[in-house]
C-alpha positions as a Python dict, from the first residue, in 0.01 Angstrom:
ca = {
    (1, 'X'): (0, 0, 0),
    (2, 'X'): (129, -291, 178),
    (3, 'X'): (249, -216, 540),
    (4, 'X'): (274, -154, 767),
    (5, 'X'): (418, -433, 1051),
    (6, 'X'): (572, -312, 1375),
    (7, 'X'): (871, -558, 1433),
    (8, 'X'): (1034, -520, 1793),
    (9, 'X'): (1436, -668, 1742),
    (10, 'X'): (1692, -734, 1982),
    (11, 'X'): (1995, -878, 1974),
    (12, 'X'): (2189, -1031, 2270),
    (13, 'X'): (2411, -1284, 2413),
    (14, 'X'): (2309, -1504, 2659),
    (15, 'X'): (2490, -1607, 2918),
    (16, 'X'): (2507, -2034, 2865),
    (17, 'X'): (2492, -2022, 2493),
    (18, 'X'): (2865, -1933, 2277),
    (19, 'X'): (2652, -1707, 2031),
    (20, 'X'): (2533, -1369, 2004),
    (21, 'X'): (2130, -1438, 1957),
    (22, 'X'): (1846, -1202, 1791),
    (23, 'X'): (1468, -1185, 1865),
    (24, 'X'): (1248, -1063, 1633),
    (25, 'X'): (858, -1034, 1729),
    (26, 'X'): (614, -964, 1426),
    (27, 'X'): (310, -778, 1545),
    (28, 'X'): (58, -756, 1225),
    (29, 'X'): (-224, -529, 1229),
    (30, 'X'): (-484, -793, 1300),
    (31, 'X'): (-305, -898, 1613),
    (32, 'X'): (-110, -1191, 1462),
    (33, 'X'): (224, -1237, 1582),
    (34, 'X'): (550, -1391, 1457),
    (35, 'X'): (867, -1446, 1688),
    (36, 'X'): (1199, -1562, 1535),
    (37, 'X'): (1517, -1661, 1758),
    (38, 'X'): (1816, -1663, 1548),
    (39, 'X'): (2193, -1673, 1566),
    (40, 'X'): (2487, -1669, 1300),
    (41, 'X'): (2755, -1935, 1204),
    (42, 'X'): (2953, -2015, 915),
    (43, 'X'): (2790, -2251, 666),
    (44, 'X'): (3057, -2565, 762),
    (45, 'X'): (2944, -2512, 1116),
    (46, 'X'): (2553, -2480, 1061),
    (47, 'X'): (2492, -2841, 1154),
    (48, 'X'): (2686, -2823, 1500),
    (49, 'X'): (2539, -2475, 1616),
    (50, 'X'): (2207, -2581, 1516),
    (51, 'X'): (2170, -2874, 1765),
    (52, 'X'): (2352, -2651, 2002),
    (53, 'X'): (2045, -2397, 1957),
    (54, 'X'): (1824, -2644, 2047),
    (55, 'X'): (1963, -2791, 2349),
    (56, 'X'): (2010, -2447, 2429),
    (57, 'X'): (1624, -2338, 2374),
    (58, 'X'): (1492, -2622, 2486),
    (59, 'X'): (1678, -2607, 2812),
    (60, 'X'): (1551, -2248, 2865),
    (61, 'X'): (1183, -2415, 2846),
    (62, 'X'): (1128, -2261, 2490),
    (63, 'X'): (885, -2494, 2309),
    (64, 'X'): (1024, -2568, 1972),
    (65, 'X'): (734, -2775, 1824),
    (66, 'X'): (554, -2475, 1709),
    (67, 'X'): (461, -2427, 1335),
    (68, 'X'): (749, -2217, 1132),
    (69, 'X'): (645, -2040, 898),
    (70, 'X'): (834, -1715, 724),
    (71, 'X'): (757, -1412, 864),
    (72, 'X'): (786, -1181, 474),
    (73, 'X'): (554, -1488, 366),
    (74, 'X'): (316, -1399, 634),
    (75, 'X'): (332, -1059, 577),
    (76, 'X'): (273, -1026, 191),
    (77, 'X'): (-45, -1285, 248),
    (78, 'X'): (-164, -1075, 502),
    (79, 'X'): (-145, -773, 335),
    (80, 'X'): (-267, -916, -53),
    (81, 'X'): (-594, -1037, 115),
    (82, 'X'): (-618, -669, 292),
    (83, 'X'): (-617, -541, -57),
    (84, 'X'): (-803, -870, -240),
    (85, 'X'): (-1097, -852, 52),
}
């Protein structure tokens, strides 16, 4: 009943940044779209590869004051108001 969302992943390493990276773009059925950047660390390091990240995005002209939000949040409210409307 509830689906479904074509995701489009990819995972990577680029070349000025220590940490394999994944991209994840959302595309929901009413042409919304979610895109994630992500990247893995131990939990004792998530501080210092965060503010890594962002240097690293921010250098690379990605715009990180955009609204978060989660994309299996986005999804289920999509999809309950498909079925509630």
């Amino acid at each position: 009943m509830l689906g479904p969302i074509f995701v489009l992943k990819l995972k990577w390493q680029p070349r000025d940044f220590a940490r394999k990276m994944v991209a994840e773009l959302w595309l929901y059925p009413n042409g919304d779209r979610i895109f994630e950047l992500s990247t893995k660390c131990l939990p004792s390091e998530a501080f210092d590869v965060a503010a890594e990240a962002k240097v690293f995005l921010s250098e690379n002209g990605i715009d990180l004051s955009g609204e978060q939000q989660t994309k299996t949040r986005t999804a289920l409210e999509f999809f309950s108001g498909e079925l509630a409307g």
